[in-house]
Short mmCIF file of C-alpha atoms in Angstrom, two decimals:
data_model
loop_
_atom_site.label_atom_id
_atom_site.label_comp_id
_atom_site.label_asym_id
_atom_site.label_seq_id
_atom_site.Cartn_x
_atom_site.Cartn_y
_atom_site.Cartn_z
CA UNK R 1 -6.28 -56.50 -12.62
CA UNK R 2 -6.86 -58.74 -15.66
CA UNK R 3 -5.27 -62.15 -15.21
CA UNK R 4 -5.64 -63.52 -18.75
CA UNK R 5 -2.99 -62.05 -21.00
CA UNK R 6 -3.37 -61.70 -24.74
CA UNK R 7 -0.63 -63.45 -26.67
CA UNK R 8 -0.61 -60.59 -29.17
CA UNK R 9 0.89 -57.24 -28.25
CA UNK R 10 -1.87 -54.62 -28.27
CA UNK R 11 -0.29 -52.69 -31.16
CA UNK R 12 -0.73 -55.74 -33.41
CA UNK R 13 -4.51 -55.84 -32.92
CA UNK R 14 -6.69 -55.24 -35.94
CA UNK R 15 -8.42 -51.82 -36.01
CA UNK R 16 -11.84 -53.42 -35.66
CA UNK R 17 -10.90 -54.82 -32.26
CA UNK R 18 -11.05 -51.28 -30.85
CA UNK R 19 -14.83 -51.46 -30.82
CA UNK R 20 -16.16 -53.46 -27.91
CA UNK R 21 -12.88 -55.23 -27.28
CA UNK R 22 -13.20 -57.17 -24.02
CA UNK R 23 -11.15 -55.61 -21.26
CA UNK R 24 -9.86 -59.01 -20.18
CA UNK R 25 -7.65 -59.07 -23.26
CA UNK R 26 -4.70 -57.93 -21.14
CA UNK R 27 -2.51 -55.03 -20.23
CA UNK R 28 -3.34 -53.09 -23.41
CA UNK R 29 -7.02 -53.09 -22.58
CA UNK R 30 -6.32 -52.07 -19.01
CA UNK R 31 -4.27 -49.15 -20.29
CA UNK R 32 -7.15 -48.19 -22.56
CA UNK R 33 -9.58 -47.99 -19.63
CA UNK R 34 -7.10 -46.03 -17.54
CA UNK R 35 -6.57 -43.61 -20.43
CA UNK R 36 -10.34 -43.26 -20.84
CA UNK R 37 -10.63 -42.59 -17.11
CA UNK R 38 -8.10 -39.77 -17.35
CA UNK R 39 -9.94 -38.26 -20.30
CA UNK R 40 -13.27 -38.34 -18.48
CA UNK R 41 -11.72 -36.80 -15.39
CA UNK R 42 -9.98 -34.13 -17.40
CA UNK R 43 -13.14 -33.14 -19.25
CA UNK R 44 -15.80 -33.46 -16.60
CA UNK R 45 -13.96 -33.23 -13.32
CA UNK R 46 -14.72 -35.45 -10.40
CA UNK R 47 -18.51 -34.90 -10.41
CA UNK R 48 -18.68 -36.45 -13.90
CA UNK R 49 -16.35 -39.31 -13.08
CA UNK R 50 -18.58 -42.40 -13.04
CA UNK R 51 -18.03 -46.02 -14.06
CA UNK R 52 -20.63 -45.49 -16.76
CA UNK R 53 -18.86 -42.48 -18.30
CA UNK R 54 -15.52 -44.29 -18.31
CA UNK R 55 -17.05 -47.47 -19.78
CA UNK R 56 -18.65 -45.44 -22.58
CA UNK R 57 -15.39 -43.64 -23.35
CA UNK R 58 -13.40 -46.89 -23.29
CA UNK R 59 -15.95 -48.78 -25.39
CA UNK R 60 -16.26 -51.32 -22.62
CA UNK R 61 -19.18 -52.67 -20.64
CA UNK R 62 -19.88 -51.14 -17.23
CA UNK R 63 -20.17 -54.63 -15.73
CA UNK R 64 -16.78 -55.48 -17.19
CA UNK R 65 -15.23 -52.48 -15.48
CA UNK R 66 -16.77 -53.55 -12.19
CA UNK R 67 -15.11 -56.93 -12.56
CA UNK R 68 -11.74 -55.15 -12.43
CA UNK R 69 -12.42 -52.22 -10.14
CA UNK R 70 -14.68 -52.29 -7.09
CA UNK R 71 -15.64 -48.65 -7.38
CA UNK R 72 -15.09 -45.48 -9.36
CA UNK R 73 -12.73 -44.45 -6.54
CA UNK R 74 -10.53 -47.51 -7.05
CA UNK R 75 -10.43 -46.90 -10.79
CA UNK R 76 -9.57 -43.27 -10.20
CA UNK R 77 -6.62 -44.21 -7.99
CA UNK R 78 -5.27 -46.63 -10.60
CA UNK R 79 -5.67 -44.00 -13.32
CA UNK R 80 -3.87 -41.45 -11.20
CA UNK R 81 -1.11 -43.88 -10.40
CA UNK R 82 -0.64 -44.55 -14.10
CA UNK R 83 0.11 -40.87 -14.78
CA UNK R 84 2.84 -40.96 -12.23
CA UNK R 85 5.56 -43.11 -13.74
CA UNK R 86 7.56 -44.43 -10.82
CA UNK R 87 10.80 -42.50 -10.77
CA UNK R 88 13.87 -44.73 -10.88
CA UNK R 89 15.92 -44.03 -7.76
CA UNK R 90 19.10 -42.26 -8.92
CA UNK R 91 22.37 -43.23 -7.24
CA UNK R 92 25.14 -40.91 -8.41
CA UNK R 93 26.94 -40.81 -5.08
CA UNK R 94 25.98 -37.14 -4.61
CA UNK R 95 22.84 -36.45 -2.62
CA UNK R 96 22.24 -33.05 -4.29
CA UNK R 97 22.47 -34.60 -7.75
CA UNK R 98 20.20 -37.50 -6.84
CA UNK R 99 17.60 -35.14 -5.38
CA UNK R 100 17.84 -32.82 -8.39
CA UNK R 101 17.02 -35.78 -10.65
CA UNK R 102 13.96 -36.68 -8.60
CA UNK R 103 12.65 -33.15 -8.16
CA UNK R 104 13.21 -32.20 -11.80
CA UNK R 105 11.19 -35.23 -12.87
CA UNK R 106 8.51 -34.18 -10.43
CA UNK R 107 8.39 -30.60 -11.76
CA UNK R 108 8.07 -32.01 -15.28
CA UNK R 109 5.14 -34.07 -14.05
CA UNK R 110 3.50 -30.93 -12.66
CA UNK R 111 4.09 -28.97 -15.85
CA UNK R 112 3.66 -31.44 -18.67
CA UNK R 113 1.16 -34.15 -17.72
CA UNK R 114 -2.48 -34.46 -16.64
CA UNK R 115 -1.24 -35.23 -13.11
CA UNK R 116 -1.88 -31.77 -11.57
CA UNK R 117 -5.50 -31.72 -12.69
CA UNK R 118 -6.00 -35.14 -11.17
CA UNK R 119 -4.31 -34.10 -8.00
CA UNK R 120 -6.44 -30.94 -7.78
CA UNK R 121 -9.61 -33.01 -8.15
CA UNK R 122 -8.32 -35.31 -5.45
CA UNK R 123 -7.51 -32.52 -3.03
CA UNK R 124 -11.11 -31.37 -3.19
CA UNK R 125 -12.68 -34.84 -3.17
CA UNK R 126 -10.56 -36.00 -0.24
CA UNK R 127 -12.07 -33.22 1.90
CA UNK R 128 -15.45 -34.86 1.51
CA UNK R 129 -14.52 -38.53 1.31
CA UNK R 130 -12.20 -40.08 3.92
CA UNK R 131 -11.78 -43.23 1.78
CA UNK R 132 -10.35 -41.18 -1.08
CA UNK R 133 -8.17 -39.27 1.38
CA UNK R 134 -6.77 -42.57 2.66
CA UNK R 135 -6.08 -43.82 -0.88
CA UNK R 136 -4.38 -40.56 -1.74
CA UNK R 137 -2.30 -40.75 1.44
CA UNK R 138 -1.09 -44.20 0.31
CA UNK R 139 -0.15 -42.91 -3.13
CA UNK R 140 1.74 -40.00 -1.61
CA UNK R 141 3.56 -42.40 0.69
CA UNK R 142 4.76 -44.42 -2.32
CA UNK R 143 5.95 -41.26 -4.05
CA UNK R 144 7.97 -40.08 -1.10
CA UNK R 145 9.85 -43.38 -1.08
CA UNK R 146 12.57 -42.50 -3.68
CA UNK R 147 13.43 -39.27 -1.79
CA UNK R 148 13.69 -41.19 1.47
CA UNK R 149 15.93 -43.81 -0.17
CA UNK R 150 18.25 -41.09 -1.51
CA UNK R 151 18.45 -39.40 1.91
CA UNK R 152 19.11 -42.73 3.56
CA UNK R 153 22.00 -43.59 1.26
CA UNK R 154 23.46 -40.12 1.84
CA UNK R 155 23.36 -40.76 5.58
CA UNK R 156 25.13 -44.06 5.11
CA UNK R 157 27.85 -42.27 3.11
CA UNK R 158 28.19 -39.68 5.89
CA UNK R 159 26.94 -36.85 3.64
CA UNK R 160 24.03 -36.21 5.98
CA UNK R 161 24.01 -36.44 9.77
CA UNK R 162 22.53 -39.56 11.38
CA UNK R 163 19.95 -37.60 13.34
CA UNK R 164 18.48 -36.00 10.20
CA UNK R 165 14.67 -35.95 10.27
CA UNK R 166 14.24 -37.51 6.83
CA UNK R 167 10.46 -37.18 6.88
CA UNK R 168 10.63 -33.44 7.58
CA UNK R 169 13.35 -32.97 4.98
CA UNK R 170 11.19 -34.80 2.43
CA UNK R 171 8.29 -32.46 3.26
CA UNK R 172 10.54 -29.42 2.83
CA UNK R 173 12.01 -30.66 -0.45
CA UNK R 174 8.74 -31.52 -2.18
CA UNK R 175 6.05 -29.26 -0.73
CA UNK R 176 7.22 -25.94 -2.25
CA UNK R 177 6.46 -27.30 -5.71
CA UNK R 178 2.94 -28.38 -4.79
CA UNK R 179 2.40 -25.03 -3.10
CA UNK R 180 3.59 -22.98 -6.08
CA UNK R 181 1.47 -24.95 -8.49
CA UNK R 182 -1.77 -25.34 -6.54
CA UNK R 183 -1.91 -22.59 -3.93
CA UNK R 184 0.21 -19.64 -4.99
CA UNK R 185 -0.36 -20.22 -8.73
CA UNK R 186 3.14 -19.02 -9.46
CA UNK R 187 5.47 -20.34 -12.11
CA UNK R 188 8.23 -22.67 -10.98
CA UNK R 189 11.41 -20.87 -12.04
CA UNK R 190 14.28 -22.78 -13.67
CA UNK R 191 16.66 -22.65 -10.73
CA UNK R 192 14.09 -23.50 -8.09
CA UNK R 193 14.96 -27.20 -7.77
CA UNK R 194 18.61 -26.38 -7.02
CA UNK R 195 17.70 -23.51 -4.71
CA UNK R 196 15.34 -25.64 -2.65
CA UNK R 197 17.90 -28.45 -2.35
CA UNK R 198 20.71 -26.04 -1.42
CA UNK R 199 18.57 -24.32 1.17
CA UNK R 200 17.07 -27.42 2.74
CA UNK R 201 20.30 -29.46 2.84
CA UNK R 202 22.55 -26.44 3.51
CA UNK R 203 23.44 -26.93 7.14
CA UNK R 204 23.07 -30.65 7.16
CA UNK R 205 25.53 -31.23 4.36
CA UNK R 206 28.17 -28.97 5.85
CA UNK R 207 27.61 -30.71 9.20
CA UNK R 208 28.05 -34.09 7.51
CA UNK R 209 31.15 -32.95 5.70
CA UNK R 210 32.67 -31.52 8.82
CA UNK R 211 32.05 -34.82 10.55
CA UNK R 212 33.55 -36.98 7.81
CA UNK R 213 36.61 -34.80 7.12
CA UNK S 1 -19.52 -3.53 -0.43
CA UNK S 2 -22.62 -1.88 1.12
CA UNK S 3 -22.17 1.85 1.61
CA UNK S 4 -25.22 2.61 3.78
CA UNK S 5 -24.55 1.59 7.37
CA UNK S 6 -27.28 0.63 9.82
CA UNK S 7 -27.25 2.73 12.96
CA UNK S 8 -28.14 -0.32 15.04
CA UNK S 9 -25.56 -3.03 15.67
CA UNK S 10 -26.75 -6.29 14.09
CA UNK S 11 -27.07 -8.05 17.45
CA UNK S 12 -29.73 -5.50 18.54
CA UNK S 13 -32.03 -6.28 15.60
CA UNK S 14 -35.43 -7.76 16.38
CA UNK S 15 -35.77 -11.45 15.52
CA UNK S 16 -38.29 -10.70 12.77
CA UNK S 17 -35.69 -8.64 10.89
CA UNK S 18 -33.81 -11.87 10.10
CA UNK S 19 -36.44 -12.71 7.49
CA UNK S 20 -35.92 -10.80 4.26
CA UNK S 21 -33.73 -8.13 5.83
CA UNK S 22 -32.26 -5.99 3.04
CA UNK S 23 -28.58 -6.62 2.56
CA UNK S 24 -27.91 -2.88 2.33
CA UNK S 25 -28.46 -2.58 6.09
CA UNK S 26 -24.73 -2.65 6.62
CA UNK S 27 -21.82 -4.73 7.76
CA UNK S 28 -23.99 -7.18 9.71
CA UNK S 29 -25.95 -8.05 6.59
CA UNK S 30 -22.77 -8.41 4.58
CA UNK S 31 -21.45 -10.84 7.19
CA UNK S 32 -24.71 -12.76 6.98
CA UNK S 33 -24.32 -13.25 3.23
CA UNK S 34 -20.68 -14.26 3.60
CA UNK S 35 -21.64 -16.75 6.28
CA UNK S 36 -24.39 -18.13 4.06
CA UNK S 37 -21.88 -18.43 1.22
CA UNK S 38 -19.56 -20.50 3.41
CA UNK S 39 -22.42 -22.75 4.46
CA UNK S 40 -23.47 -23.34 0.84
CA UNK S 41 -19.91 -24.08 -0.18
CA UNK S 42 -19.38 -26.41 2.73
CA UNK S 43 -22.54 -28.39 2.02
CA UNK S 44 -22.63 -28.49 -1.75
CA UNK S 45 -19.07 -27.85 -2.84
CA UNK S 46 -18.19 -25.61 -5.71
CA UNK S 47 -20.64 -27.14 -8.23
CA UNK S 48 -23.54 -26.08 -5.97
CA UNK S 49 -22.15 -22.63 -5.26
CA UNK S 50 -24.48 -20.25 -7.12
CA UNK S 51 -25.77 -16.75 -6.38
CA UNK S 52 -29.24 -18.25 -6.14
CA UNK S 53 -28.27 -20.82 -3.52
CA UNK S 54 -26.48 -18.22 -1.41
CA UNK S 55 -29.37 -15.75 -1.70
CA UNK S 56 -31.81 -18.42 -0.58
CA UNK S 57 -29.65 -19.39 2.38
CA UNK S 58 -29.13 -15.74 3.37
CA UNK S 59 -32.79 -14.84 2.96
CA UNK S 60 -31.78 -12.15 0.49
CA UNK S 61 -32.80 -11.41 -3.07
CA UNK S 62 -30.57 -12.68 -5.86
CA UNK S 63 -30.66 -9.24 -7.51
CA UNK S 64 -29.55 -7.68 -4.22
CA UNK S 65 -26.54 -9.98 -4.10
CA UNK S 66 -25.63 -9.00 -7.64
CA UNK S 67 -25.64 -5.35 -6.57
CA UNK S 68 -22.77 -6.16 -4.20
CA UNK S 69 -20.92 -8.88 -6.03
CA UNK S 70 -20.44 -9.08 -9.79
CA UNK S 71 -20.31 -12.85 -9.87
CA UNK S 72 -20.42 -15.97 -7.74
CA UNK S 73 -16.61 -16.01 -8.08
CA UNK S 74 -16.26 -12.55 -6.51
CA UNK S 75 -18.58 -13.54 -3.66
CA UNK S 76 -16.61 -16.74 -3.15
CA UNK S 77 -13.36 -14.81 -2.82
CA UNK S 78 -14.85 -12.43 -0.26
CA UNK S 79 -16.28 -15.34 1.70
CA UNK S 80 -12.93 -17.09 1.64
CA UNK S 81 -11.14 -13.96 2.70
CA UNK S 82 -13.52 -13.58 5.63
CA UNK S 83 -12.49 -17.01 7.01
CA UNK S 84 -8.90 -15.93 7.02
CA UNK S 85 -8.67 -13.28 9.73
CA UNK S 86 -5.65 -11.20 8.84
CA UNK S 87 -2.92 -12.20 11.23
CA UNK S 88 -1.50 -9.26 13.17
CA UNK S 89 2.21 -9.07 12.40
CA UNK S 90 4.05 -10.05 15.60
CA UNK S 91 7.16 -8.07 16.52
CA UNK S 92 8.87 -9.68 19.51
CA UNK S 93 12.39 -8.95 18.36
CA UNK S 94 13.02 -12.69 17.76
CA UNK S 95 12.44 -13.96 14.25
CA UNK S 96 11.76 -17.55 15.40
CA UNK S 97 9.15 -16.37 17.90
CA UNK S 98 7.46 -14.10 15.36
CA UNK S 99 7.33 -16.89 12.79
CA UNK S 100 6.04 -19.37 15.38
CA UNK S 101 3.15 -16.99 16.13
CA UNK S 102 2.24 -16.71 12.45
CA UNK S 103 2.58 -20.39 11.62
CA UNK S 104 0.72 -21.54 14.74
CA UNK S 105 -2.19 -19.28 13.80
CA UNK S 106 -2.06 -20.74 10.30
CA UNK S 107 -2.11 -24.33 11.58
CA UNK S 108 -5.11 -23.45 13.75
CA UNK S 109 -6.80 -22.12 10.63
CA UNK S 110 -6.13 -25.41 8.85
CA UNK S 111 -7.38 -27.48 11.75
CA UNK S 112 -10.27 -25.54 13.24
CA UNK S 113 -12.04 -23.48 10.55
CA UNK S 114 -13.85 -24.02 7.24
CA UNK S 115 -10.79 -22.57 5.47
CA UNK S 116 -9.26 -25.88 4.29
CA UNK S 117 -12.48 -27.01 2.63
CA UNK S 118 -12.68 -23.70 0.81
CA UNK S 119 -9.09 -23.92 -0.20
CA UNK S 120 -9.55 -27.47 -1.48
CA UNK S 121 -12.51 -26.36 -3.60
CA UNK S 122 -10.39 -23.52 -4.93
CA UNK S 123 -7.45 -25.73 -5.81
CA UNK S 124 -9.71 -27.80 -8.03
CA UNK S 125 -11.69 -24.88 -9.49
CA UNK S 126 -8.54 -22.90 -10.28
CA UNK S 127 -7.37 -25.72 -12.55
CA UNK S 128 -10.36 -25.09 -14.78
CA UNK S 129 -10.84 -21.34 -14.36
CA UNK S 130 -7.88 -18.98 -14.81
CA UNK S 131 -9.89 -16.06 -13.33
CA UNK S 132 -10.33 -17.98 -10.06
CA UNK S 133 -6.66 -18.96 -10.15
CA UNK S 134 -5.70 -15.28 -10.46
CA UNK S 135 -7.98 -14.29 -7.57
CA UNK S 136 -6.54 -17.07 -5.46
CA UNK S 137 -3.01 -16.01 -6.34
CA UNK S 138 -3.87 -12.50 -5.06
CA UNK S 139 -5.24 -13.85 -1.80
CA UNK S 140 -2.15 -15.98 -1.30
CA UNK S 141 0.04 -12.97 -1.98
CA UNK S 142 -1.73 -11.05 0.81
CA UNK S 143 -1.29 -13.93 3.20
CA UNK S 144 2.43 -14.22 2.58
CA UNK S 145 2.84 -10.57 3.50
CA UNK S 146 3.15 -10.97 7.32
CA UNK S 147 5.87 -13.63 6.91
CA UNK S 148 7.77 -11.38 4.52
CA UNK S 149 7.49 -8.44 6.96
CA UNK S 150 8.86 -10.60 9.80
CA UNK S 151 11.78 -11.80 7.66
CA UNK S 152 12.49 -8.24 6.56
CA UNK S 153 12.63 -6.91 10.11
CA UNK S 154 14.95 -9.79 11.07
CA UNK S 155 17.27 -8.80 8.23
CA UNK S 156 17.27 -5.20 9.43
CA UNK S 157 18.23 -6.43 12.91
CA UNK S 158 21.04 -8.51 11.45
CA UNK S 159 19.40 -11.80 12.50
CA UNK S 160 19.20 -12.94 8.90
CA UNK S 161 21.72 -12.31 6.13
CA UNK S 162 21.00 -9.54 3.62
CA UNK S 163 21.12 -11.90 0.65
CA UNK S 164 18.38 -14.16 2.07
CA UNK S 165 15.86 -15.20 -0.57
CA UNK S 166 12.78 -14.19 1.45
CA UNK S 167 10.33 -15.49 -1.16
CA UNK S 168 11.91 -18.96 -1.15
CA UNK S 169 12.11 -18.98 2.64
CA UNK S 170 8.41 -18.06 2.81
CA UNK S 171 7.63 -20.98 0.47
CA UNK S 172 9.66 -23.34 2.64
CA UNK S 173 8.08 -22.12 5.88
CA UNK S 174 4.46 -22.33 4.79
CA UNK S 175 4.21 -25.05 2.15
CA UNK S 176 4.84 -28.09 4.41
CA UNK S 177 1.58 -27.37 6.25
CA UNK S 178 -0.45 -27.15 3.05
CA UNK S 179 1.22 -30.32 1.82
CA UNK S 180 0.53 -32.30 5.00
CA UNK S 181 -3.09 -31.22 5.08
CA UNK S 182 -4.05 -31.49 1.42
CA UNK S 183 -1.64 -33.89 -0.26
CA UNK S 184 -0.15 -36.27 2.27
CA UNK S 185 -3.25 -36.25 4.52
CA UNK S 186 -1.05 -36.59 7.56
CA UNK S 187 -1.64 -34.98 10.93
CA UNK S 188 0.42 -31.90 11.74
CA UNK S 189 2.32 -32.91 14.89
CA UNK S 190 2.65 -30.48 17.81
CA UNK S 191 6.29 -29.66 17.35
CA UNK S 192 6.15 -29.25 13.58
CA UNK S 193 5.99 -25.45 13.54
CA UNK S 194 9.19 -25.18 15.60
CA UNK S 195 10.92 -27.95 13.63
CA UNK S 196 10.16 -26.29 10.29
CA UNK S 197 11.37 -22.89 11.52
CA UNK S 198 14.55 -24.37 13.03
CA UNK S 199 15.32 -26.30 9.89
CA UNK S 200 14.56 -23.54 7.39
CA UNK S 201 16.28 -20.74 9.32
CA UNK S 202 19.06 -22.97 10.74
CA UNK S 203 22.01 -21.89 8.63
CA UNK S 204 20.78 -18.41 7.99
CA UNK S 205 20.38 -17.53 11.62
CA UNK S 206 23.78 -18.84 12.63
CA UNK S 207 25.26 -16.97 9.65
CA UNK S 208 23.48 -13.78 10.79
CA UNK S 209 24.60 -14.25 14.36
CA UNK S 210 28.17 -14.88 13.32
CA UNK S 211 28.06 -11.66 11.33
CA UNK S 212 26.61 -9.53 14.12
CA UNK S 213 28.77 -10.92 16.98
#
């Protein structure tokens, strides 16, 4: 990560700075490399994803890229992370509503961003490269966090039973969307988020409500 | 598919027949090409999966392969289908037991066969090639069939309610295993099959039992 920050916001840079602008200029330059990385991945897939190709696309030196990322794999992970804006954790007091917020944002990510292509490339690459698999496992861990927080708060409010297996419930809530998109190649219908939540929390919520009433 | 069948079983062939044996000799030869296809895919991934590479590995002529498969994509699908032995549809009279049979066989497939590597290659390739995505969607459709049959029989027996959304339930039952293996890169613990079934069918089964008692 670049430590020296430009005092100018990147939008105020003169047009000529786009050519050969040193990456150490700050967050704007970092974003530029990450954007270039996504473009290279999108066009050429993982086999064409090299430091050289990204440097060329970003108008940056290869050596400069290496100063910020150890390997093409590390750069890839950062680029992938950048497509996945961290979801704010909703806290409406209703577990179904909170989960609907999170899952709707996730479906939008699957349908409207370069994220699914990146993920698909990762799924394949991780089969051949345990280091990439480990990095991807870490990313997935981070992304499960908001769902786990929502489930945890619901337990504290008595909306879900204490013995709920939150990890399993998180699998059940999120995996059908991955599966539809990447395995079954089926559209994700409008009501699916609500249906999945209702089905997965069905018993547990009634159990919780019985307990608290 | 070859129409002329060899009168000899493939295991009875002399060793010399392995070299340059015509593919039209029957089912044994077809299996040999499919096996070669899996080996090529496993070693070189999808970018290295060409008719030429498979022909070389199978000791068959490229033109001969083209007589049986229109394209490398068609051969790939057949090879993938061959790794996935069609599960016999269990019929024990208990929906949980039937589903446990199916899902346990599926987990074994994910853990002990070349299937996951093939699937991973497909996930990536399908992002770039709608024809492959459509073929993969068809394969997935076929594989959902046994689960749908089991759910249907359970409805007929009154173990599941009539209004059950069998397609959604099938998503919920199968997708967590794909997700663990390909996205989260987490091991599939021993009890997971039973936990998923208990959680997904929980309400529905008690509802069905209430109705029928």
